[in-house]
Amino acid sequence: DAQESRGLGDVYKRQILYTTVLRHKLYSGKLKCHKRKGSKMFVRKHGAMRQIVIENNRGGEGKHHICHILDPAQNPAEMNGKGKMFADTFLEPGSSVGVHEHKGDTEAYYFLEGKGLYTEDGKTCEVEAGDVTLVQDGHSHGIKNIGETPLRLSLIHISEPTRLLSI
């Protein structure tokens, strides 16, 4: 089992590296997207993504940086009316998102870099690159960066079709 776990860790590391390289090539203009005949292509360059910084997010401490990859608050069609947010985010060292309850939605975090302390319904555990968390409707969660480097994660917020998040 230990060898299997180590192998999965290597798979996640390769996947993160591959994604990071592709993202760099796309954002730097080295990877070109071509429109196919008859398709409706969607490409948003990194510089056009809405980026915000929230201080003391949900009663937490410090700064939470959010880059909206898909932004249904600006264009509800981007997630077919079923999502509130798909974002690349990071918390500065010592920063946190306070514990908050989810009502009518679900949220997943996929950790890319750093080390954090994740809380869900009063229970806590450490998280790091390659880990994923999922909080369901009616449950509460929060996250704190306990490392010395930024805690970077992708998040997706899935909701009922009529509810949208405005951040």
PDB file of C-alpha atoms in Angstrom:
ATOM      1  CA  ASP A   1       0.000   0.000   0.000  1.00  0.00           C
ATOM      2  CA  ALA A   2       2.827   2.414   0.841  1.00  0.00           C
ATOM      3  CA  GLN A   3       4.391   1.825  -2.569  1.00  0.00           C
ATOM      4  CA  GLU A   4       1.005   2.336  -4.257  1.00  0.00           C
ATOM      5  CA  SER A   5       0.493   5.615  -2.353  1.00  0.00           C
ATOM      6  CA  ARG A   6       3.962   6.799  -3.319  1.00  0.00           C
ATOM      7  CA  GLY A   7       3.173   5.988  -6.953  1.00  0.00           C
ATOM      8  CA  LEU A   8      -0.050   8.011  -6.830  1.00  0.00           C
ATOM      9  CA  GLY A   9       1.889  10.935  -5.322  1.00  0.00           C
ATOM     10  CA  ASP A  10       4.268  10.782  -8.286  1.00  0.00           C
ATOM     11  CA  VAL A  11       1.304  10.717 -10.685  1.00  0.00           C
ATOM     12  CA  TYR A  12      -0.174  13.820  -9.020  1.00  0.00           C
ATOM     13  CA  LYS A  13       3.192  15.602  -9.119  1.00  0.00           C
ATOM     14  CA  ARG A  14       3.578  14.839 -12.846  1.00  0.00           C
ATOM     15  CA  GLN A  15      -0.002  15.959 -13.465  1.00  0.00           C
ATOM     16  CA  ILE A  16       0.576  19.248 -11.600  1.00  0.00           C
ATOM     17  CA  LEU A  17       3.865  19.823 -13.465  1.00  0.00           C
ATOM     18  CA  TYR A  18       2.210  19.079 -16.821  1.00  0.00           C
ATOM     19  CA  THR A  19      -0.698  21.425 -16.020  1.00  0.00           C
ATOM     20  CA  THR A  20       1.708  24.153 -14.882  1.00  0.00           C
ATOM     21  CA  VAL A  21       3.787  23.854 -18.081  1.00  0.00           C
ATOM     22  CA  LEU A  22       0.670  23.949 -20.283  1.00  0.00           C
ATOM     23  CA  ARG A  23      -0.715  26.912 -18.349  1.00  0.00           C
ATOM     24  CA  HIS A  24       2.614  28.758 -18.742  1.00  0.00           C
ATOM     25  CA  LYS A  25       2.711  28.052 -22.487  1.00  0.00           C
ATOM     26  CA  LEU A  26      -0.900  29.180 -22.909  1.00  0.00           C
ATOM     27  CA  TYR A  27      -0.468  32.389 -20.875  1.00  0.00           C
ATOM     28  CA  SER A  28       2.871  33.268 -22.464  1.00  0.00           C
ATOM     29  CA  GLY A  29       1.426  32.877 -25.969  1.00  0.00           C
ATOM     30  CA  LYS A  30       3.651  29.876 -26.822  1.00  0.00           C
ATOM     31  CA  LEU A  31       0.626  27.573 -27.077  1.00  0.00           C
ATOM     32  CA  LYS A  32      -1.843  28.673 -29.708  1.00  0.00           C
ATOM     33  CA  CYS A  33      -5.508  27.733 -29.852  1.00  0.00           C
ATOM     34  CA  HIS A  34      -7.038  27.322 -33.282  1.00  0.00           C
ATOM     35  CA  LYS A  35     -10.712  27.621 -34.078  1.00  0.00           C
ATOM     36  CA  ARG A  36     -12.210  24.576 -35.737  1.00  0.00           C
ATOM     37  CA  LYS A  37     -14.868  25.040 -38.355  1.00  0.00           C
ATOM     38  CA  GLY A  38     -18.355  24.932 -36.834  1.00  0.00           C
ATOM     39  CA  SER A  39     -17.194  25.031 -33.192  1.00  0.00           C
ATOM     40  CA  LYS A  40     -17.712  27.747 -30.621  1.00  0.00           C
ATOM     41  CA  MET A  41     -14.346  28.052 -28.969  1.00  0.00           C
ATOM     42  CA  PHE A  42     -13.901  29.716 -25.609  1.00  0.00           C
ATOM     43  CA  VAL A  43     -10.470  31.035 -24.688  1.00  0.00           C
ATOM     44  CA  ARG A  44      -9.879  33.582 -21.957  1.00  0.00           C
ATOM     45  CA  LYS A  45      -6.309  34.779 -21.592  1.00  0.00           C
ATOM     46  CA  HIS A  46      -4.937  34.987 -18.064  1.00  0.00           C
ATOM     47  CA  GLY A  47      -4.704  38.785 -18.231  1.00  0.00           C
ATOM     48  CA  ALA A  48      -8.430  38.987 -18.943  1.00  0.00           C
ATOM     49  CA  MET A  49      -9.436  36.899 -15.910  1.00  0.00           C
ATOM     50  CA  ARG A  50     -11.020  38.833 -13.057  1.00  0.00           C
ATOM     51  CA  GLN A  51      -8.638  38.892 -10.109  1.00  0.00           C
ATOM     52  CA  ILE A  52      -9.510  40.056  -6.627  1.00  0.00           C
ATOM     53  CA  VAL A  53      -7.975  40.063  -3.164  1.00  0.00           C
ATOM     54  CA  ILE A  54     -10.263  39.597  -0.167  1.00  0.00           C
ATOM     55  CA  GLU A  55      -9.024  40.540   3.286  1.00  0.00           C
ATOM     56  CA  ASN A  56     -10.333  38.519   6.247  1.00  0.00           C
ATOM     57  CA  ASN A  57     -12.450  36.318   3.936  1.00  0.00           C
ATOM     58  CA  ARG A  58     -15.463  34.806   5.752  1.00  0.00           C
ATOM     59  CA  GLY A  59     -14.070  35.982   9.085  1.00  0.00           C
ATOM     60  CA  GLY A  60     -10.620  34.534   8.437  1.00  0.00           C
ATOM     61  CA  GLU A  61      -7.306  36.368   8.640  1.00  0.00           C
ATOM     62  CA  GLY A  62      -5.001  37.912   6.056  1.00  0.00           C
ATOM     63  CA  LYS A  63      -5.365  37.980   2.284  1.00  0.00           C
ATOM     64  CA  HIS A  64      -7.078  35.533  -0.081  1.00  0.00           C
ATOM     65  CA  HIS A  65      -6.123  36.050  -3.750  1.00  0.00           C
ATOM     66  CA  ILE A  66      -8.683  34.808  -6.298  1.00  0.00           C
ATOM     67  CA  CYS A  67      -8.288  34.497 -10.076  1.00  0.00           C
ATOM     68  CA  HIS A  68     -11.674  33.662 -11.641  1.00  0.00           C
ATOM     69  CA  ILE A  69     -11.042  31.060 -14.368  1.00  0.00           C
ATOM     70  CA  LEU A  70     -14.745  30.781 -15.167  1.00  0.00           C
ATOM     71  CA  ASP A  71     -16.785  33.703 -13.909  1.00  0.00           C
ATOM     72  CA  PRO A  72     -20.543  33.067 -13.826  1.00  0.00           C
ATOM     73  CA  ALA A  73     -21.027  36.193 -11.683  1.00  0.00           C
ATOM     74  CA  GLN A  74     -20.099  38.100 -14.861  1.00  0.00           C
ATOM     75  CA  ASN A  75     -21.538  35.592 -17.370  1.00  0.00           C
ATOM     76  CA  PRO A  76     -23.927  32.910 -15.963  1.00  0.00           C
ATOM     77  CA  ALA A  77     -23.653  30.814 -19.142  1.00  0.00           C
ATOM     78  CA  GLU A  78     -20.005  29.971 -18.398  1.00  0.00           C
ATOM     79  CA  MET A  79     -21.010  27.187 -16.004  1.00  0.00           C
ATOM     80  CA  ASN A  80     -24.386  26.475 -17.569  1.00  0.00           C
ATOM     81  CA  GLY A  81     -26.133  28.071 -14.597  1.00  0.00           C
ATOM     82  CA  LYS A  82     -24.892  25.294 -12.294  1.00  0.00           C
ATOM     83  CA  GLY A  83     -21.861  26.867 -10.731  1.00  0.00           C
ATOM     84  CA  LYS A  84     -20.826  29.882  -8.753  1.00  0.00           C
ATOM     85  CA  MET A  85     -17.088  29.861  -9.307  1.00  0.00           C
ATOM     86  CA  PHE A  86     -14.127  28.017 -10.809  1.00  0.00           C
ATOM     87  CA  ALA A  87     -10.968  29.730  -9.632  1.00  0.00           C
ATOM     88  CA  ASP A  88      -7.238  29.498  -9.033  1.00  0.00           C
ATOM     89  CA  THR A  89      -6.592  30.939  -5.569  1.00  0.00           C
ATOM     90  CA  PHE A  90      -3.911  31.283  -2.953  1.00  0.00           C
ATOM     91  CA  LEU A  91      -3.645  32.239   0.691  1.00  0.00           C
ATOM     92  CA  GLU A  92      -0.571  34.076   1.917  1.00  0.00           C
ATOM     93  CA  PRO A  93       1.347  32.440   4.804  1.00  0.00           C
ATOM     94  CA  GLY A  94      -0.724  32.667   7.998  1.00  0.00           C
ATOM     95  CA  SER A  95      -3.878  33.681   6.082  1.00  0.00           C
ATOM     96  CA  SER A  96      -7.169  31.823   6.277  1.00  0.00           C
ATOM     97  CA  VAL A  97     -10.735  31.590   5.016  1.00  0.00           C
ATOM     98  CA  GLY A  98     -12.980  31.431   8.075  1.00  0.00           C
ATOM     99  CA  VAL A  99     -15.291  28.510   8.734  1.00  0.00           C
ATOM    100  CA  HIS A 100     -18.572  29.035   6.885  1.00  0.00           C
ATOM    101  CA  GLU A 101     -21.627  26.934   6.071  1.00  0.00           C
ATOM    102  CA  HIS A 102     -22.676  25.923   2.577  1.00  0.00           C
ATOM    103  CA  LYS A 103     -26.384  26.210   1.856  1.00  0.00           C
ATOM    104  CA  GLY A 104     -27.657  24.915  -1.476  1.00  0.00           C
ATOM    105  CA  ASP A 105     -24.172  24.318  -2.881  1.00  0.00           C
ATOM    106  CA  THR A 106     -21.070  22.131  -2.824  1.00  0.00           C
ATOM    107  CA  GLU A 107     -17.420  23.212  -3.002  1.00  0.00           C
ATOM    108  CA  ALA A 108     -14.257  21.274  -3.859  1.00  0.00           C
ATOM    109  CA  TYR A 109     -10.658  22.366  -3.267  1.00  0.00           C
ATOM    110  CA  TYR A 110      -7.763  20.814  -5.176  1.00  0.00           C
ATOM    111  CA  PHE A 111      -4.475  21.757  -3.513  1.00  0.00           C
ATOM    112  CA  LEU A 112      -1.619  22.651  -5.861  1.00  0.00           C
ATOM    113  CA  GLU A 113       1.144  24.032  -3.612  1.00  0.00           C
ATOM    114  CA  GLY A 114       1.854  24.643   0.053  1.00  0.00           C
ATOM    115  CA  LYS A 115       0.535  23.248   3.304  1.00  0.00           C
ATOM    116  CA  GLY A 116      -2.761  23.973   5.018  1.00  0.00           C
ATOM    117  CA  LEU A 117      -5.038  23.087   7.883  1.00  0.00           C
ATOM    118  CA  TYR A 118      -8.514  22.196   6.598  1.00  0.00           C
ATOM    119  CA  THR A 119     -11.537  22.242   8.919  1.00  0.00           C
ATOM    120  CA  GLU A 120     -14.886  20.618   8.141  1.00  0.00           C
ATOM    121  CA  ASP A 121     -17.728  20.351  10.643  1.00  0.00           C
ATOM    122  CA  GLY A 122     -15.326  20.905  13.557  1.00  0.00           C
ATOM    123  CA  LYS A 123     -12.749  18.286  12.474  1.00  0.00           C
ATOM    124  CA  THR A 124      -9.340  19.346  11.128  1.00  0.00           C
ATOM    125  CA  CYS A 125      -6.570  17.738   9.103  1.00  0.00           C
ATOM    126  CA  GLU A 126      -3.457  18.869   7.258  1.00  0.00           C
ATOM    127  CA  VAL A 127      -3.616  19.149   3.462  1.00  0.00           C
ATOM    128  CA  GLU A 128      -0.921  19.561   0.809  1.00  0.00           C
ATOM    129  CA  ALA A 129      -0.374  19.429  -2.957  1.00  0.00           C
ATOM    130  CA  GLY A 130      -2.384  16.642  -4.589  1.00  0.00           C
ATOM    131  CA  ASP A 131      -5.079  16.514  -1.878  1.00  0.00           C
ATOM    132  CA  VAL A 132      -8.730  17.258  -2.603  1.00  0.00           C
ATOM    133  CA  THR A 133     -11.542  18.222  -0.220  1.00  0.00           C
ATOM    134  CA  LEU A 134     -15.283  18.357  -0.815  1.00  0.00           C
ATOM    135  CA  VAL A 135     -17.832  20.078   1.409  1.00  0.00           C
ATOM    136  CA  GLN A 136     -21.466  19.176   0.791  1.00  0.00           C
ATOM    137  CA  ASP A 137     -24.646  21.222   1.147  1.00  0.00           C
ATOM    138  CA  GLY A 138     -25.469  21.889   4.805  1.00  0.00           C
ATOM    139  CA  HIS A 139     -21.898  21.430   6.064  1.00  0.00           C
ATOM    140  CA  SER A 140     -19.247  23.987   7.026  1.00  0.00           C
ATOM    141  CA  HIS A 141     -15.548  24.296   6.270  1.00  0.00           C
ATOM    142  CA  GLY A 142     -12.540  26.637   6.377  1.00  0.00           C
ATOM    143  CA  ILE A 143      -8.852  26.592   5.446  1.00  0.00           C
ATOM    144  CA  LYS A 144      -5.676  28.113   6.907  1.00  0.00           C
ATOM    145  CA  ASN A 145      -2.207  28.347   5.380  1.00  0.00           C
ATOM    146  CA  ILE A 146       0.165  26.845   7.955  1.00  0.00           C
ATOM    147  CA  GLY A 147       3.213  26.861   5.684  1.00  0.00           C
ATOM    148  CA  GLU A 148       5.884  29.428   4.919  1.00  0.00           C
ATOM    149  CA  THR A 149       4.894  29.714   1.237  1.00  0.00           C
ATOM    150  CA  PRO A 150       1.540  30.527  -0.419  1.00  0.00           C
ATOM    151  CA  LEU A 151      -1.136  27.814  -0.175  1.00  0.00           C
ATOM    152  CA  ARG A 152      -2.391  27.519  -3.758  1.00  0.00           C
ATOM    153  CA  LEU A 153      -5.546  25.685  -4.719  1.00  0.00           C
ATOM    154  CA  SER A 154      -8.119  25.435  -7.455  1.00  0.00           C
ATOM    155  CA  LEU A 155     -11.707  25.539  -6.329  1.00  0.00           C
ATOM    156  CA  ILE A 156     -15.032  24.837  -7.936  1.00  0.00           C
ATOM    157  CA  HIS A 157     -18.259  25.979  -6.393  1.00  0.00           C
ATOM    158  CA  ILE A 158     -21.285  24.069  -7.694  1.00  0.00           C
ATOM    159  CA  SER A 159     -24.750  25.377  -6.938  1.00  0.00           C
ATOM    160  CA  GLU A 160     -28.403  25.128  -7.722  1.00  0.00           C
ATOM    161  CA  PRO A 161     -28.995  26.669 -11.162  1.00  0.00           C
ATOM    162  CA  THR A 162     -30.670  29.786  -9.744  1.00  0.00           C
ATOM    163  CA  ARG A 163     -28.025  30.740  -7.159  1.00  0.00           C
ATOM    164  CA  LEU A 164     -24.950  32.738  -8.153  1.00  0.00           C
ATOM    165  CA  LEU A 165     -22.104  34.017  -6.031  1.00  0.00           C
ATOM    166  CA  SER A 166     -21.135  37.649  -6.400  1.00  0.00           C
ATOM    167  CA  ILE A 167     -17.548  38.187  -5.285  1.00  0.00           C
TER     168      ILE A 167
END
